[in-house]
Coordinates of C-alpha atoms and ligand atoms in Angstrom, one line a residue:
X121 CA -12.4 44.1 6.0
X122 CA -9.3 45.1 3.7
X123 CA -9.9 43.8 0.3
X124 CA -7.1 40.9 -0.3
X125 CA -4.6 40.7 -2.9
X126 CA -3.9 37.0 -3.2
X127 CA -1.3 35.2 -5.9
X128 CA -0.4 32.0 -6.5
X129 CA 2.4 30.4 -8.0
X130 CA 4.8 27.6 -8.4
X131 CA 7.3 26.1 -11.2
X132 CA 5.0 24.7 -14.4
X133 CA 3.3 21.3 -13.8
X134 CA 2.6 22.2 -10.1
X135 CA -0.4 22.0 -10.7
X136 CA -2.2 25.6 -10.8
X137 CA -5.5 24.8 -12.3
X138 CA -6.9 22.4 -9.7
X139 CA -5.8 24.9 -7.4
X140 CA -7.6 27.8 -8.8
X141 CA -10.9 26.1 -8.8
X142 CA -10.4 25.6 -5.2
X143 CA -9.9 28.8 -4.6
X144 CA -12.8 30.3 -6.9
X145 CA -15.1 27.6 -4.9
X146 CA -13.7 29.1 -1.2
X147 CA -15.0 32.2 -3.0
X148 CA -18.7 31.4 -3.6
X149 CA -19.1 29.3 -0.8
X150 CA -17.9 33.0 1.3
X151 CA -20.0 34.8 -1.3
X152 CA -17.0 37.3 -1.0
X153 CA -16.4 40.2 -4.2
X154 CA -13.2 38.5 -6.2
X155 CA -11.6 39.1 -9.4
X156 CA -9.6 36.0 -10.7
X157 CA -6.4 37.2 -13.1
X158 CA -3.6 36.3 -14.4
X159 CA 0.2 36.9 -15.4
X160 CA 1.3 37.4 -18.1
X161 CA -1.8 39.0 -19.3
X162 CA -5.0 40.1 -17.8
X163 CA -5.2 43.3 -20.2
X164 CA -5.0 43.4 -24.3
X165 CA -1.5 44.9 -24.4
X166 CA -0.7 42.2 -21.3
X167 CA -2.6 39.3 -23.5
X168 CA -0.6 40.1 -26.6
X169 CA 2.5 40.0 -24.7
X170 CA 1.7 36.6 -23.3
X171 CA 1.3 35.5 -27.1
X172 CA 4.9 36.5 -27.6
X173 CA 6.5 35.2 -24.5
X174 CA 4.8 31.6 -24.5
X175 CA 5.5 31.1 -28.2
X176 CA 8.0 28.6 -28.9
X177 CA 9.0 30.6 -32.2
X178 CA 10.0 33.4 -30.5
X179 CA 13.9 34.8 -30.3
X180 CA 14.4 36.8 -26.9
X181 CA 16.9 37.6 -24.6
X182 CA 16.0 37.0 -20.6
X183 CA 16.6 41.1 -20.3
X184 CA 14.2 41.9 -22.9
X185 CA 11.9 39.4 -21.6
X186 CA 12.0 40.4 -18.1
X187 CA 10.7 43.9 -19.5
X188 CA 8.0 42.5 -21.1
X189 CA 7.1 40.8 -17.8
X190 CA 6.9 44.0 -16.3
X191 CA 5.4 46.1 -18.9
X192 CA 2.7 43.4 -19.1
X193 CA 2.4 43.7 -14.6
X194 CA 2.7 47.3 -14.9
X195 CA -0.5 47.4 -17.1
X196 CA -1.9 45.0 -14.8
X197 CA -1.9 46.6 -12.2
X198 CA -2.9 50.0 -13.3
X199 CA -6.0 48.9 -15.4
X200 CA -7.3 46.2 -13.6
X201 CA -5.4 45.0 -10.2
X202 CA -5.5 48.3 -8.6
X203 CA -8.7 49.2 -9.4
X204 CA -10.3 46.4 -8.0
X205 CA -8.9 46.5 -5.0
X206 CA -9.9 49.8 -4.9
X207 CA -13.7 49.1 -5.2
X208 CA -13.4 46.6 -2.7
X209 CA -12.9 42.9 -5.1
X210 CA -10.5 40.8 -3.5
X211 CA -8.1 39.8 -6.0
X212 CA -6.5 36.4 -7.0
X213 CA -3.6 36.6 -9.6
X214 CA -2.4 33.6 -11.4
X215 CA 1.4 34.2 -11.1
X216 CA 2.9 37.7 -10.1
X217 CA 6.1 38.8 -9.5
X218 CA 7.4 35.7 -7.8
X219 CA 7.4 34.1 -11.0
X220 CA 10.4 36.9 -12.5
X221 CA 12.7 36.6 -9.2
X222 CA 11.8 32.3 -10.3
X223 CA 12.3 31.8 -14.0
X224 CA 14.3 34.9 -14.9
X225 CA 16.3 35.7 -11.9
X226 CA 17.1 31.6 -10.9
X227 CA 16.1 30.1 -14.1
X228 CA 17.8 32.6 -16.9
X229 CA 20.1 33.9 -14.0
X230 CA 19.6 37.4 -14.1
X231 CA 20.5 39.1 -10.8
X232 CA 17.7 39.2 -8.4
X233 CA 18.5 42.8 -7.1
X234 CA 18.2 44.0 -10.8
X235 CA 14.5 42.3 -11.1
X236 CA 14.3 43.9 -7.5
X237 CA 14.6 47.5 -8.9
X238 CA 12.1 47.0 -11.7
X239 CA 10.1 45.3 -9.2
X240 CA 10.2 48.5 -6.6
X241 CA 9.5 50.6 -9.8
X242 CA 6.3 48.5 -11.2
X243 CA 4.4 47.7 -7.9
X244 CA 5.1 51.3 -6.3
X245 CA 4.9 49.3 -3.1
X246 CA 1.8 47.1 -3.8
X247 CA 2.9 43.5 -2.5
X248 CA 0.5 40.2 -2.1
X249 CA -1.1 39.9 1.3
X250 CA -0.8 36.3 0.5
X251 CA 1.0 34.0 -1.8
X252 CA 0.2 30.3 -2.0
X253 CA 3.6 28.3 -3.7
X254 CA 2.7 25.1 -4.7
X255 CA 5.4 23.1 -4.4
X256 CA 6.3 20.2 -6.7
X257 CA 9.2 17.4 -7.3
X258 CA 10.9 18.0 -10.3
X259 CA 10.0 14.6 -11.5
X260 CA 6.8 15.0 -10.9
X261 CA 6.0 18.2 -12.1
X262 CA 7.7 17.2 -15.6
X263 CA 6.2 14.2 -16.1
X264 CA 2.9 16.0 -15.7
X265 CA 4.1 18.7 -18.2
X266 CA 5.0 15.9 -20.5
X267 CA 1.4 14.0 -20.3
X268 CA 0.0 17.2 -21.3
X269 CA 1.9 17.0 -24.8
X270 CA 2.3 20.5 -26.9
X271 CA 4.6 22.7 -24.3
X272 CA 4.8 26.2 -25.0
X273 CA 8.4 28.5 -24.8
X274 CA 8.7 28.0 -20.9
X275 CA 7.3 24.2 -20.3
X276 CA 10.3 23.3 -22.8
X277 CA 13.3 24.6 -20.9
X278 CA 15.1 21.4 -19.6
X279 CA 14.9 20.4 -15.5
X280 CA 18.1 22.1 -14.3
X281 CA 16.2 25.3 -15.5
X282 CA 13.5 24.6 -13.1
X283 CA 15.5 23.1 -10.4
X284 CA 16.7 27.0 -10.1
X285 CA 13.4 28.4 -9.8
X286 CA 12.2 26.4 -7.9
X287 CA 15.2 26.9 -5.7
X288 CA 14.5 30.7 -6.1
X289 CA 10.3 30.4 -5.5
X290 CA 11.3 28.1 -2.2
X291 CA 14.0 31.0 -0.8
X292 CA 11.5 33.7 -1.0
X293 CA 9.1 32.0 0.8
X294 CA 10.6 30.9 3.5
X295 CA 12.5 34.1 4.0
X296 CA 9.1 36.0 4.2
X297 CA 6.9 32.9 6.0
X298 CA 3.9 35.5 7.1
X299 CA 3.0 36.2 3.5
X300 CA 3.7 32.7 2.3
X301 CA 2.1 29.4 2.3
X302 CA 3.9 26.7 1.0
X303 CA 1.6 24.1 -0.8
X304 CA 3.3 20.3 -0.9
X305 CA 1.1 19.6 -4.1
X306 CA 2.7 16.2 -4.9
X307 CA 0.4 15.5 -1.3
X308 CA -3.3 14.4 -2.1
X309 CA -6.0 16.8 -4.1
X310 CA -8.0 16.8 -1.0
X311 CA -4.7 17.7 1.5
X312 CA -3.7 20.4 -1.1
X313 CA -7.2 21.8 -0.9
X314 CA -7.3 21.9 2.5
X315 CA -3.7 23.3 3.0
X316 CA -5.5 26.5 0.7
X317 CA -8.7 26.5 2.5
X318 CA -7.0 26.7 6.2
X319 CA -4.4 29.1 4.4
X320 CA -7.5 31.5 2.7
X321 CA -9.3 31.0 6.4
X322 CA -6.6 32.2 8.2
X323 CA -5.8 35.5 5.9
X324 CA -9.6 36.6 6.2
X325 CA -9.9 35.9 10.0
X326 CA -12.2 32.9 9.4
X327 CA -12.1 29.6 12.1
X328 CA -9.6 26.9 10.6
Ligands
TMP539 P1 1.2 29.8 -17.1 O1 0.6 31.0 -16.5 O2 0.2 29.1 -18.0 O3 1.8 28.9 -16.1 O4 2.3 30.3 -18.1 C1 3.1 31.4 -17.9 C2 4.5 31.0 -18.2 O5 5.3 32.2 -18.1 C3 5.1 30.1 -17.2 O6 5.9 29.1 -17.8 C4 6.0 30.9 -16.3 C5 6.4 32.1 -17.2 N1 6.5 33.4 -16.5 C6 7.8 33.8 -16.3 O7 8.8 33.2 -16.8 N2 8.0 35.0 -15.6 C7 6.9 35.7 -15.1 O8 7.1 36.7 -14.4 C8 5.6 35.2 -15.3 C9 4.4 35.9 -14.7 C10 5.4 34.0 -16.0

């Protein structure tokens, strides 16, 4: 069996967390060899760079940050996502590239063909075999964000902000359906679990 490269993503307040415990429990309960991840970060440099971006103090442009994205993925990828995959561990990554073309490309409003070039550059052809997008309502999603209380750099950026990247998330999906799966998480826990269990089934050749 190919080892999997799996990412999954959606505007903040989507509700990624619940989501990655079901995936880590698909995991045991397979007994399959999987490395869980995440963007920005997953390395020291990529860690460090993650303390920059998320911090509310700091003073960026959406070019500079786009290249920290990157630099943080290109690190990523060469010390840990590659590798893995190489040795066989399926992979699940907490947000990957998706999340650029998302907040920086619809969000900030830089032009997807540019993060598109980086993009080529970075990943050297690498893509997801599967991204899951959990989808959300803007309301919903902020007035979980809000619940939550201390938001960091992104979480604060107002809901026209995340109308376009959601927009953006939602485009590329549907334009590329056989390495997507759409998630309606405003649905139950136990419909949004299912939705990734049939999805995760389907990818490794497993019955529905
Ligand atoms: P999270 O992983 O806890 O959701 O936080 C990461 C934040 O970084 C989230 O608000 C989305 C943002 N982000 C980008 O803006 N672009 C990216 O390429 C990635 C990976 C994350």
């Amino acid at each position: 069996m190919n080892t999997q490269f799996i990412t999954l993503d959606g505007i903040d307040g989507a509700g990624k967390s619940t989501s990655l415990d079901t995936i880590r429990q698909w995991f045991e309960a397979h007994q399959l060899p999987v490395l869980f991840t995440r963007e920005p970060g997953g390395t020291a440099i990529g860690e460090a760079l993650r303390q920059l971006l998320l911090n509310p103090e700091t003073q960026v442009n959406s070019r500079t940050e786009t290249l920290m994205l990157f630099a943080a993925r290109q690190q990523h990828l060469d010390e840990v996502i590659k590798p893995a995959l190489a040795k066989g561990t399926h992979v699940v990554c907490d947000r990957f590239t998706d999340a650029t073309f998302a907040y920086q490309g619809g969000g900030r409003g830089l032009p997807l063909a540019d993060i598109a070039v980086l993009a080529r550059w970075v990943q050297q052809g690498l893509e997801p075999d599967l991204t899951l997008l959990l989808d959300i309502d803007l309301a919903v999603a902020q007035s979980r964000l809000a619940q939550n209380g201390c938001q960091d750099r992104f979480e604060q950026l107002d809901s026209a902000f995340f109308e376009r990247t959601r927009a953006v998330y939602l485009q590329r999906a549907q334009a590329q359906l056989q390495h997507y799966r759409i998630i309606d998480s405003g649905q139950s826990l136990a419909k949004v679990s299912t939705a990734i269990h049939q999805a995760l089934n389907h990818l490794f050749g497993y019955p529905a």
